[in-house]
Amino acid sequence: MAGRRRAVGRLIAFGIVTGFVILAIVVVERVVRHPQTDDAVVTADIIGVVPQVSGTITELHVKDNQRVKQGDLLLVVDPRPYEFALQRARAEVAALDGEIEVTERRIEGQRFAVAAARASVQRMEAQLRNATDSLHRLEPLLSREFVTPDKIDQARTARLSAAAGLDEARGKMDQAEKDVGDLEALRAKRDAALAARGKAELDLDFCYVRAQFDALVVNLHTAIGAFVAPGPVPVFSLVDTRAWYVMADYRETEFTHIAPGMEAEVYVLTNPHYRFRGSVQGIGWAVNPEDQPITPGVPQIKRELNWVHIAQRFPVRIRVENPEPPDVFRVGASAVAIIRGWPADRPVATPE
């Protein structure tokens, strides 16, 4: 009887040990095939709100931690100086338009005058050449008394008169051509005035700062009356709520089971009762080991002891496919990420 009990005890113990071994194999196989980490944080794209014009805040339409929609008015920089600048730019364009119109009318009336002036120049040049040739023919004949001095004087006078007429004709032609050149200069000035007017309109529009996307207002520490200006320091920041991500640090030894496009399961510790589906967007190509920095400008990730080898961790970026309810997601919140392999249908944001 005692031997039978011992045999049953051995069978039970063997069954328990076998069960533990099988369970251990299943757990290890599952962990290896589906890498999991709790070294993960929730993140999103964040932009600093910096006005593109300087001035005093006259209106502030948001509060810290407020949700805003795309197109919502966030703040207003005093627009009066920019309204005056726009009025001045518009007046400059209008003045140039009037001046161009007057010049065009004058040129239109002078188009035939220009043609006549050119013809007159050509005619006077011909008369000058004839008078010069005539003088050159008569001057040698004076010493032989074939011509009288009066003829020479007449020829010289004709030459001088032709030269004066030519100068006058050229002056008229130059004036007509100058008017055409003035018109081109006025048109160039108008182009510059139009650019200045566009800049003034843009500056006035920049006085009204609006949300470029659905977002959360964070780090708001200002009030009406504060002076703001373009620069590196934002007035406040906006968290882009259109897309949420989890940055999960995985050991380099687990990369054989992680690839972009794979499905992931995410739990956020602000409310771990919700399970979210995500997809791997990419694996970091560069990190700075904590004990041996390589170069600035890349993230610094701690190593992890993996049996006898200290394994380096790399960030894996996971995009959450349907971040609902939205109150669960906060930038910097802790998360747990599990890589489930290539895409498969799974429930999204289902309370457990």
Coordinates of N, CA, C and O in Angstrom, one line a residue, residues 61-232:
H61 N -6.9 83.5 -26.3 CA -8.1 82.7 -26.4 C -7.9 81.3 -25.9 O -8.9 80.5 -26.0
V62 N -6.8 81.0 -25.3 CA -6.6 79.6 -24.8 C -6.1 79.6 -23.4 O -5.6 80.6 -22.9
K63 N -6.3 78.5 -22.7 CA -5.7 78.3 -21.4 C -4.8 77.0 -21.4 O -4.9 76.2 -22.4
D64 N -4.0 76.9 -20.4 CA -3.1 75.8 -20.3 C -3.9 74.5 -20.3 O -4.9 74.4 -19.6
N65 N -3.4 73.5 -21.0 CA -4.0 72.1 -21.1 C -5.4 72.1 -21.8 O -6.1 71.2 -21.6
Q66 N -5.7 73.1 -22.6 CA -6.9 73.2 -23.3 C -6.8 72.4 -24.6 O -5.8 72.5 -25.3
R67 N -7.9 71.8 -25.1 CA -8.0 71.2 -26.4 C -8.4 72.3 -27.4 O -9.3 73.1 -27.1
V68 N -7.8 72.3 -28.5 CA -8.1 73.2 -29.6 C -8.3 72.4 -30.9 O -7.7 71.4 -31.1
K69 N -9.1 73.0 -31.8 CA -9.3 72.4 -33.1 C -8.5 73.2 -34.2 O -8.2 74.4 -34.0
Q70 N -8.3 72.6 -35.3 CA -7.6 73.2 -36.4 C -8.4 74.5 -36.8 O -9.6 74.5 -37.0
G71 N -7.7 75.6 -36.9 CA -8.3 76.9 -37.3 C -8.7 77.7 -36.1 O -9.0 78.9 -36.3
D72 N -8.7 77.2 -34.9 CA -9.1 78.0 -33.7 C -8.1 79.1 -33.5 O -6.9 79.0 -33.7
L73 N -8.6 80.3 -33.2 CA -7.8 81.5 -32.9 C -7.1 81.3 -31.5 O -7.8 81.1 -30.5
L74 N -5.8 81.3 -31.4 CA -5.1 81.1 -30.2 C -4.8 82.4 -29.5 O -5.0 82.6 -28.3
L75 N -4.2 83.4 -30.2 CA -3.8 84.7 -29.7 C -3.8 85.7 -30.8 O -3.7 85.4 -32.0
V76 N -3.8 87.0 -30.4 CA -3.7 88.1 -31.3 C -2.6 89.0 -30.9 O -2.6 89.5 -29.7
V77 N -1.7 89.3 -31.8 CA -0.7 90.3 -31.5 C -1.2 91.7 -32.0 O -1.9 91.7 -33.1
D78 N -1.0 92.7 -31.3 CA -1.5 94.1 -31.6 C -1.4 94.3 -33.1 O -0.3 94.5 -33.6
P79 N -2.5 94.4 -33.8 CA -2.4 94.5 -35.3 C -2.3 95.9 -35.8 O -2.1 96.1 -37.0
R80 N -2.4 97.0 -34.9 CA -2.5 98.3 -35.4 C -1.3 98.8 -36.2 O -1.4 99.4 -37.3
P81 N 0.0 98.5 -35.7 CA 1.1 99.0 -36.6 C 1.1 98.3 -37.9 O 1.5 98.9 -38.9
Y82 N 0.7 97.1 -38.0 CA 0.7 96.3 -39.3 C -0.5 96.8 -40.2 O -0.4 96.7 -41.4
E83 N -1.6 97.2 -39.6 CA -2.7 97.8 -40.4 C -2.2 99.1 -41.0 O -2.5 99.4 -42.2
F84 N -1.5 100.0 -40.3 CA -1.0 101.2 -40.8 C 0.1 100.9 -41.9 O 0.1 101.6 -43.0
A85 N 0.9 99.9 -41.7 CA 1.9 99.6 -42.7 C 1.2 99.1 -44.0 O 1.6 99.4 -45.1
L86 N 0.1 98.4 -43.9 CA -0.6 97.9 -45.0 C -1.3 99.1 -45.8 O -1.3 99.1 -47.0
Q87 N -1.8 100.0 -45.0 CA -2.4 101.2 -45.7 C -1.4 102.0 -46.4 O -1.6 102.4 -47.6
R88 N -0.2 102.1 -45.9 CA 0.9 102.8 -46.5 C 1.3 102.1 -47.8 O 1.5 102.7 -48.9
A89 N 1.4 100.8 -47.7 CA 1.8 100.0 -48.9 C 0.7 100.1 -50.0 O 1.1 100.2 -51.2
R90 N -0.5 100.1 -49.6 CA -1.6 100.2 -50.6 C -1.6 101.6 -51.3 O -1.8 101.7 -52.5
A91 N -1.3 102.6 -50.5 CA -1.3 104.0 -51.0 C -0.1 104.1 -52.0 O -0.2 104.8 -53.0
E92 N 1.0 103.5 -51.7 CA 2.2 103.5 -52.6 C 1.9 102.9 -53.9 O 2.2 103.4 -55.0
V93 N 1.2 101.7 -53.9 CA 0.8 101.1 -55.1 C -0.2 101.9 -55.9 O 0.0 102.1 -57.1
A94 N -1.1 102.5 -55.2 CA -2.1 103.4 -55.9 C -1.4 104.6 -56.5 O -1.8 105.0 -57.7
A95 N -0.5 105.2 -55.8 CA 0.2 106.4 -56.4 C 1.0 106.0 -57.6 O 1.0 106.7 -58.6
L96 N 1.7 104.9 -57.6 CA 2.5 104.4 -58.7 C 1.5 104.1 -59.9 O 1.9 104.3 -61.1
D97 N 0.4 103.5 -59.6 CA -0.6 103.2 -60.7 C -1.0 104.5 -61.4 O -1.1 104.5 -62.6
G98 N -1.3 105.5 -60.6 CA -1.6 106.8 -61.2 C -0.5 107.4 -62.0 O -0.7 107.9 -63.2
E99 N 0.7 107.3 -61.5 CA 1.9 107.9 -62.3 C 2.1 107.1 -63.5 O 2.5 107.7 -64.6
I100 N 1.9 105.8 -63.5 CA 2.1 105.0 -64.7 C 1.1 105.3 -65.7 O 1.4 105.4 -66.9
E101 N -0.2 105.5 -65.3 CA -1.2 105.8 -66.2 C -0.9 107.2 -66.9 O -1.1 107.3 -68.1
V102 N -0.5 108.2 -66.2 CA -0.1 109.5 -66.8 C 1.0 109.3 -67.8 O 1.0 109.8 -68.9
T103 N 2.0 108.5 -67.4 CA 3.2 108.3 -68.3 C 2.8 107.6 -69.5 O 3.3 107.9 -70.6
E104 N 1.9 106.6 -69.4 CA 1.5 105.8 -70.5 C 0.7 106.7 -71.5 O 0.9 106.6 -72.7
R105 N -0.1 107.6 -71.0 CA -0.8 108.5 -71.8 C 0.1 109.4 -72.6 O 0.0 109.7 -73.8
R106 N 1.1 109.9 -71.9 CA 2.1 110.8 -72.5 C 2.9 110.1 -73.6 O 3.1 110.6 -74.7
I107 N 3.2 108.8 -73.3 CA 4.0 108.0 -74.3 C 3.1 107.7 -75.5 O 3.6 107.7 -76.6
E108 N 1.8 107.4 -75.2 CA 0.9 107.1 -76.3 C 0.8 108.3 -77.2 O 0.8 108.1 -78.4
G109 N 0.8 109.5 -76.6 CA 0.7 110.6 -77.5 C 2.0 110.9 -78.2 O 2.1 111.7 -79.2
Q110 N 3.1 110.4 -77.7 CA 4.5 110.6 -78.3 C 5.0 109.5 -79.2 O 6.1 109.6 -79.7
R111 N 4.2 108.5 -79.3 CA 4.7 107.4 -80.2 C 4.9 107.9 -81.6 O 6.0 107.6 -82.2
F112 N 4.0 108.7 -82.2 CA 4.3 109.3 -83.5 C 5.4 110.3 -83.4 O 6.1 110.5 -84.4
A113 N 5.4 111.0 -82.3 CA 6.5 112.0 -82.1 C 7.9 111.4 -82.1 O 8.8 111.9 -82.7
V114 N 8.0 110.2 -81.5 CA 9.2 109.4 -81.5 C 9.6 109.1 -83.0 O 10.8 109.3 -83.4
A115 N 8.7 108.6 -83.7 CA 8.9 108.2 -85.1 C 9.3 109.4 -85.9 O 10.3 109.4 -86.7
A116 N 8.6 110.5 -85.7 CA 8.9 111.8 -86.4 C 10.3 112.3 -86.0 O 11.0 112.8 -86.8
A117 N 10.6 112.2 -84.7 CA 11.9 112.6 -84.2 C 13.0 111.8 -84.9 O 14.1 112.4 -85.3
R118 N 12.9 110.5 -85.0 CA 13.9 109.7 -85.6 C 14.0 110.1 -87.1 O 15.1 110.2 -87.6
A119 N 12.9 110.3 -87.8 CA 13.0 110.7 -89.2 C 13.6 112.1 -89.3 O 14.4 112.3 -90.3
S120 N 13.3 112.9 -88.4 CA 14.0 114.3 -88.4 C 15.5 114.2 -88.2 O 16.3 114.9 -88.8
V121 N 15.9 113.3 -87.3 CA 17.3 113.1 -87.1 C 18.0 112.6 -88.3 O 19.1 113.0 -88.7
Q122 N 17.4 111.6 -89.0 CA 17.9 111.1 -90.2 C 18.0 112.2 -91.3 O 19.0 112.3 -92.0
R123 N 16.9 113.0 -91.4 CA 16.9 114.1 -92.4 C 18.0 115.1 -92.1 O 18.8 115.6 -93.0
M124 N 18.1 115.5 -90.8 CA 19.1 116.5 -90.4 C 20.5 115.9 -90.6 O 21.5 116.7 -90.9
E125 N 20.7 114.6 -90.3 CA 22.1 114.0 -90.6 C 22.4 114.1 -92.1 O 23.6 114.4 -92.4
A126 N 21.4 113.9 -92.9 CA 21.7 114.0 -94.4 C 22.0 115.4 -94.8 O 22.9 115.7 -95.6
Q127 N 21.2 116.4 -94.2 CA 21.5 117.8 -94.5 C 22.9 118.2 -94.1 O 23.6 118.9 -94.7
L128 N 23.3 117.7 -92.9 CA 24.6 118.0 -92.4 C 25.7 117.4 -93.3 O 26.7 118.1 -93.5
R129 N 25.5 116.2 -93.7 CA 26.5 115.6 -94.6 C 26.6 116.4 -95.9 O 27.7 116.7 -96.4
N130 N 25.5 116.8 -96.5 CA 25.5 117.6 -97.7 C 26.2 118.9 -97.5 O 27.0 119.4 -98.4
A131 N 25.8 119.6 -96.4 CA 26.5 120.9 -96.1 C 28.0 120.8 -95.9 O 28.7 121.6 -96.4
T132 N 28.4 119.7 -95.2 CA 29.8 119.5 -95.0 C 30.5 119.2 -96.3 O 31.6 119.7 -96.6
D133 N 29.9 118.3 -97.1 CA 30.5 118.0 -98.4 C 30.6 119.3 -99.3 O 31.6 119.5 -100.0
S134 N 29.6 120.1 -99.3 CA 29.6 121.3 -100.1 C 30.7 122.3 -99.6 O 31.4 122.9 -100.5
L135 N 30.8 122.4 -98.3 CA 31.9 123.3 -97.8 C 33.2 122.8 -98.2 O 34.1 123.6 -98.6
H136 N 33.4 121.5 -98.1 CA 34.7 120.9 -98.4 C 35.1 121.1 -99.9 O 36.2 121.2 -100.3
R137 N 34.0 121.1 -100.8 CA 34.3 121.3 -102.2 C 34.6 122.8 -102.5 O 35.4 123.1 -103.4
L138 N 33.9 123.7 -101.8 CA 34.1 125.1 -102.1 C 35.4 125.7 -101.5 O 35.9 126.7 -102.1
E139 N 35.8 125.3 -100.4 CA 37.0 125.9 -99.7 C 38.2 125.9 -100.6 O 38.9 126.9 -100.7
P140 N 38.6 124.8 -101.3 CA 39.8 124.9 -102.2 C 39.6 125.8 -103.4 O 40.6 126.3 -103.9
L141 N 38.4 126.1 -103.8 CA 38.2 127.0 -104.9 C 38.3 128.5 -104.5 O 38.5 129.4 -105.4
L142 N 38.3 128.8 -103.2 CA 38.4 130.2 -102.8 C 39.7 130.8 -103.1 O 39.9 132.0 -103.6
S143 N 40.8 130.1 -102.9 CA 42.2 130.6 -103.2 C 42.4 130.8 -104.6 O 43.2 131.7 -105.0
R144 N 41.6 130.2 -105.5 CA 41.8 130.4 -107.0 C 40.7 131.3 -107.5 O 40.5 131.5 -108.7
E145 N 39.9 131.9 -106.5 CA 38.9 132.9 -106.8 C 37.9 132.4 -107.8 O 37.3 133.1 -108.6
F146 N 37.6 131.0 -107.7 CA 36.4 130.5 -108.5 C 35.1 130.8 -107.7 O 34.0 130.7 -108.3
V147 N 35.2 131.0 -106.4 CA 34.0 131.3 -105.6 C 34.3 132.5 -104.8 O 35.5 132.8 -104.5
T148 N 33.3 133.2 -104.4 CA 33.4 134.4 -103.5 C 33.4 134.0 -102.1 O 32.9 132.9 -101.7
P149 N 34.0 134.8 -101.2 CA 33.9 134.5 -99.8 C 32.5 134.4 -99.3 O 32.2 133.6 -98.3
D150 N 31.6 135.1 -99.9 CA 30.2 135.0 -99.5 C 29.7 133.5 -99.6 O 28.9 133.0 -98.8
K151 N 30.0 132.9 -100.7 CA 29.6 131.5 -100.9 C 30.1 130.6 -99.8 O 29.5 129.7 -99.4
I152 N 31.4 130.8 -99.5 CA 32.0 130.0 -98.4 C 31.3 130.3 -97.1 O 30.9 129.3 -96.3
D153 N 31.0 131.5 -96.8 CA 30.2 131.8 -95.6 C 28.8 131.2 -95.6 O 28.4 130.7 -94.5
Q154 N 28.2 131.2 -96.7 CA 26.9 130.6 -96.8 C 27.0 129.1 -96.6 O 26.1 128.5 -95.9
A155 N 28.0 128.5 -97.1 CA 28.2 127.0 -96.9 C 28.5 126.7 -95.5 O 27.9 125.7 -94.9
R156 N 29.3 127.5 -94.8 CA 29.6 127.3 -93.4 C 28.3 127.5 -92.5 O 28.1 126.7 -91.6
T157 N 27.6 128.5 -92.9 CA 26.3 128.8 -92.1 C 25.4 127.6 -92.3 O 24.7 127.2 -91.3
A158 N 25.3 127.1 -93.5 CA 24.4 126.0 -93.7 C 24.8 124.7 -92.9 O 24.0 124.0 -92.4
R159 N 26.1 124.6 -92.9 CA 26.7 123.4 -92.1 C 26.3 123.6 -90.6 O 25.9 122.6 -89.9
L160 N 26.6 124.8 -90.1 CA 26.3 125.0 -88.7 C 24.8 124.9 -88.4 O 24.4 124.3 -87.4
S161 N 24.0 125.4 -89.3 CA 22.5 125.3 -89.1 C 22.1 123.8 -89.1 O 21.2 123.4 -88.3
A162 N 22.7 123.0 -90.0 CA 22.4 121.6 -90.1 C 22.8 120.9 -88.8 O 22.1 120.0 -88.3
A163 N 24.0 121.2 -88.3 CA 24.4 120.6 -87.1 C 23.5 121.0 -85.9 O 23.2 120.1 -85.1
A164 N 23.1 122.2 -85.8 CA 22.2 122.6 -84.7 C 20.8 121.9 -84.9 O 20.3 121.5 -83.9
G165 N 20.4 121.8 -86.1 CA 19.1 121.1 -86.3 C 19.2 119.6 -85.9 O 18.3 119.0 -85.3
L166 N 20.4 119.0 -86.2 CA 20.6 117.6 -85.8 C 20.6 117.5 -84.3 O 20.0 116.6 -83.7
D167 N 21.3 118.4 -83.6 CA 21.3 118.4 -82.1 C 19.9 118.5 -81.6 O 19.5 117.8 -80.6
E168 N 19.1 119.4 -82.1 CA 17.7 119.6 -81.6 C 16.9 118.3 -81.9 O 16.1 117.9 -81.0
A169 N 17.0 117.7 -83.1 CA 16.3 116.5 -83.4 C 16.7 115.4 -82.5 O 15.8 114.6 -82.0
R170 N 18.0 115.2 -82.2 CA 18.4 114.2 -81.3 C 17.9 114.4 -79.9 O 17.5 113.5 -79.2
G171 N 17.8 115.7 -79.4 CA 17.3 116.0 -78.1 C 15.9 115.5 -78.0 O 15.4 115.0 -77.0
K172 N 15.1 115.8 -79.0 CA 13.7 115.4 -79.0 C 13.5 113.9 -79.0 O 12.7 113.4 -78.2
M173 N 14.3 113.2 -79.8 CA 14.3 111.8 -79.8 C 14.7 111.2 -78.4 O 14.1 110.3 -77.9
D174 N 15.8 111.8 -77.8 CA 16.2 111.3 -76.5 C 15.1 111.5 -75.5 O 14.9 110.6 -74.6
Q175 N 14.4 112.6 -75.5 CA 13.4 112.9 -74.5 C 12.2 111.9 -74.7 O 11.7 111.3 -73.7
A176 N 11.9 111.6 -75.9 CA 10.8 110.6 -76.1 C 11.2 109.2 -75.6 O 10.4 108.5 -75.0
E177 N 12.5 108.8 -75.9 CA 12.9 107.5 -75.5 C 13.1 107.5 -73.9 O 12.9 106.5 -73.3
K178 N 13.4 108.6 -73.4 CA 13.5 108.7 -71.9 C 12.2 108.4 -71.2 O 12.1 107.8 -70.2
D179 N 11.1 109.0 -71.8 CA 9.8 108.7 -71.3 C 9.5 107.2 -71.2 O 8.9 106.7 -70.3
V180 N 9.9 106.5 -72.3 CA 9.7 105.1 -72.3 C 10.5 104.4 -71.2 O 10.0 103.5 -70.5
G181 N 11.7 104.8 -71.0 CA 12.6 104.3 -70.0 C 12.0 104.6 -68.6 O 12.0 103.8 -67.7
D182 N 11.4 105.8 -68.4 CA 10.8 106.1 -67.2 C 9.6 105.2 -66.9 O 9.4 104.8 -65.7
L183 N 8.9 104.8 -67.9 CA 7.7 103.9 -67.7 C 8.2 102.6 -67.2 O 7.6 102.0 -66.3
E184 N 9.3 102.1 -67.8 CA 9.8 100.8 -67.3 C 10.3 100.9 -65.9 O 10.1 99.9 -65.1
A185 N 10.9 102.0 -65.5 CA 11.4 102.2 -64.1 C 10.2 102.2 -63.2 O 10.2 101.7 -62.1
L186 N 9.1 102.9 -63.6 CA 7.9 103.0 -62.8 C 7.3 101.6 -62.6 O 6.8 101.3 -61.5
R187 N 7.3 100.8 -63.7 CA 6.7 99.5 -63.5 C 7.5 98.6 -62.6 O 7.0 97.8 -61.8
A188 N 8.8 98.8 -62.6 CA 9.7 98.0 -61.7 C 9.4 98.5 -60.3 O 9.3 97.6 -59.3
K189 N 9.2 99.8 -60.0 CA 8.9 100.3 -58.7 C 7.6 99.7 -58.3 O 7.4 99.4 -57.1
R190 N 6.6 99.6 -59.2 CA 5.3 99.1 -58.8 C 5.4 97.6 -58.4 O 4.8 97.2 -57.5
D191 N 6.3 96.9 -59.1 CA 6.5 95.5 -58.7 C 7.0 95.4 -57.3 O 6.6 94.5 -56.5
A192 N 8.0 96.3 -57.0 CA 8.5 96.3 -55.6 C 7.4 96.7 -54.6 O 7.4 96.2 -53.5
A193 N 6.6 97.7 -55.0 CA 5.5 98.1 -54.1 C 4.5 97.0 -53.9 O 4.0 96.9 -52.8
L194 N 4.2 96.2 -54.9 CA 3.3 95.1 -54.8 C 3.9 94.1 -53.8 O 3.1 93.5 -53.0
A195 N 5.2 93.8 -53.9 CA 5.8 92.9 -53.0 C 5.7 93.4 -51.6 O 5.5 92.7 -50.6
A196 N 5.9 94.7 -51.4 CA 5.8 95.3 -50.1 C 4.4 95.2 -49.5 O 4.2 95.0 -48.3
R197 N 3.4 95.4 -50.4 CA 2.1 95.3 -50.0 C 1.7 93.9 -49.6 O 1.1 93.6 -48.6
G198 N 2.2 92.9 -50.4 CA 2.0 91.5 -50.0 C 2.6 91.2 -48.6 O 2.1 90.5 -47.8
K199 N 3.9 91.7 -48.4 CA 4.5 91.5 -47.1 C 3.7 92.1 -46.0 O 3.6 91.5 -44.9
A200 N 3.2 93.3 -46.2 CA 2.3 93.9 -45.2 C 1.1 93.2 -44.9 O 0.7 93.0 -43.8
E201 N 0.4 92.6 -46.0 CA -0.8 91.8 -45.8 C -0.4 90.5 -45.0 O -1.2 90.1 -44.1
L202 N 0.7 89.9 -45.3 CA 1.2 88.7 -44.6 C 1.4 89.0 -43.1 O 1.0 88.2 -42.3
D203 N 2.1 90.1 -42.9 CA 2.4 90.5 -41.5 C 1.1 90.7 -40.7 O 1.0 90.3 -39.5
L204 N 0.2 91.4 -41.3 CA -1.1 91.6 -40.6 C -1.8 90.3 -40.3 O -2.4 90.1 -39.3
D205 N -1.7 89.3 -41.3 CA -2.4 88.0 -41.1 C -1.6 87.3 -40.0 O -2.3 86.5 -39.2
F206 N -0.3 87.4 -39.9 CA 0.5 86.8 -38.8 C 0.1 87.3 -37.4 O 0.4 86.6 -36.4
C207 N -0.5 88.4 -37.3 CA -1.0 88.9 -36.0 C -2.0 88.0 -35.4 O -2.2 88.0 -34.1
Y208 N -2.7 87.2 -36.2 CA -3.7 86.3 -35.7 C -3.2 84.9 -35.8 O -3.2 84.3 -36.8
V209 N -2.8 84.4 -34.6 CA -2.1 83.1 -34.6 C -3.2 82.0 -34.4 O -4.0 82.1 -33.4
R210 N -3.3 81.1 -35.3 CA -4.3 80.0 -35.2 C -3.7 78.6 -35.2 O -2.5 78.4 -35.5
A211 N -4.5 77.7 -34.7 CA -4.0 76.3 -34.6 C -4.0 75.7 -36.0 O -4.9 75.8 -36.7
Q212 N -2.8 75.1 -36.3 CA -2.7 74.5 -37.6 C -3.2 73.0 -37.6 O -3.4 72.4 -38.7
F213 N -3.6 72.5 -36.5 CA -4.1 71.1 -36.4 C -4.8 71.0 -35.0 O -4.6 71.8 -34.1
D214 N -5.6 69.9 -34.9 CA -6.1 69.6 -33.6 C -5.0 69.3 -32.6 O -4.1 68.5 -32.9
A215 N -5.1 70.0 -31.4 CA -3.9 69.9 -30.5 C -4.3 70.1 -29.1 O -5.5 70.5 -28.8
L216 N -3.4 70.0 -28.2 CA -3.5 70.3 -26.8 C -2.5 71.4 -26.5 O -1.3 71.4 -26.9
V217 N -3.0 72.4 -25.8 CA -2.1 73.5 -25.4 C -1.4 73.1 -24.1 O -2.0 72.7 -23.1
V218 N -0.1 73.3 -24.1 CA 0.8 72.9 -22.9 C 1.8 74.0 -22.7 O 2.2 74.8 -23.6
N219 N 2.2 74.1 -21.5 CA 3.3 75.0 -21.1 C 3.0 76.5 -21.4 O 3.8 77.2 -21.9
L220 N 1.8 76.9 -21.1 CA 1.3 78.2 -21.3 C 1.6 79.1 -20.1 O 1.0 78.8 -19.0
H221 N 2.5 80.0 -20.2 CA 2.9 80.9 -19.1 C 3.0 82.3 -19.6 O 4.1 82.9 -19.7
T222 N 1.9 82.9 -20.1 CA 1.9 84.3 -20.6 C 0.5 84.8 -20.4 O -0.5 84.1 -19.9
A223 N 0.3 86.1 -20.6 CA -1.0 86.8 -20.4 C -1.1 87.9 -21.4 O -0.1 88.3 -22.0
I224 N -2.3 88.5 -21.4 CA -2.5 89.7 -22.3 C -1.6 90.8 -21.8 O -1.5 91.1 -20.6
G225 N -1.0 91.5 -22.7 CA -0.1 92.6 -22.4 C 1.4 92.2 -22.5 O 2.2 93.1 -22.5
A226 N 1.6 90.9 -22.6 CA 3.0 90.5 -22.7 C 3.5 90.8 -24.1 O 2.8 90.7 -25.1
F227 N 4.8 91.1 -24.2 CA 5.4 91.4 -25.5 C 6.0 90.1 -26.0 O 6.7 89.3 -25.3
V228 N 5.7 89.8 -27.3 CA 6.2 88.6 -27.9 C 6.9 89.0 -29.2 O 6.7 90.0 -29.8
A229 N 7.8 88.1 -29.7 CA 8.6 88.4 -30.9 C 9.1 87.1 -31.5 O 9.2 86.1 -30.7
P230 N 9.4 87.0 -32.8 CA 10.0 85.8 -33.3 C 11.3 85.5 -32.6 O 12.1 86.4 -32.3
G231 N 11.5 84.2 -32.4 CA 12.7 83.8 -31.7 C 12.7 82.4 -31.3 O 11.7 81.6 -31.6
P232 N 13.7 81.9 -30.6 CA 13.7 80.5 -30.3 C 12.8 80.0 -29.1 O 12.6 78.9 -28.9

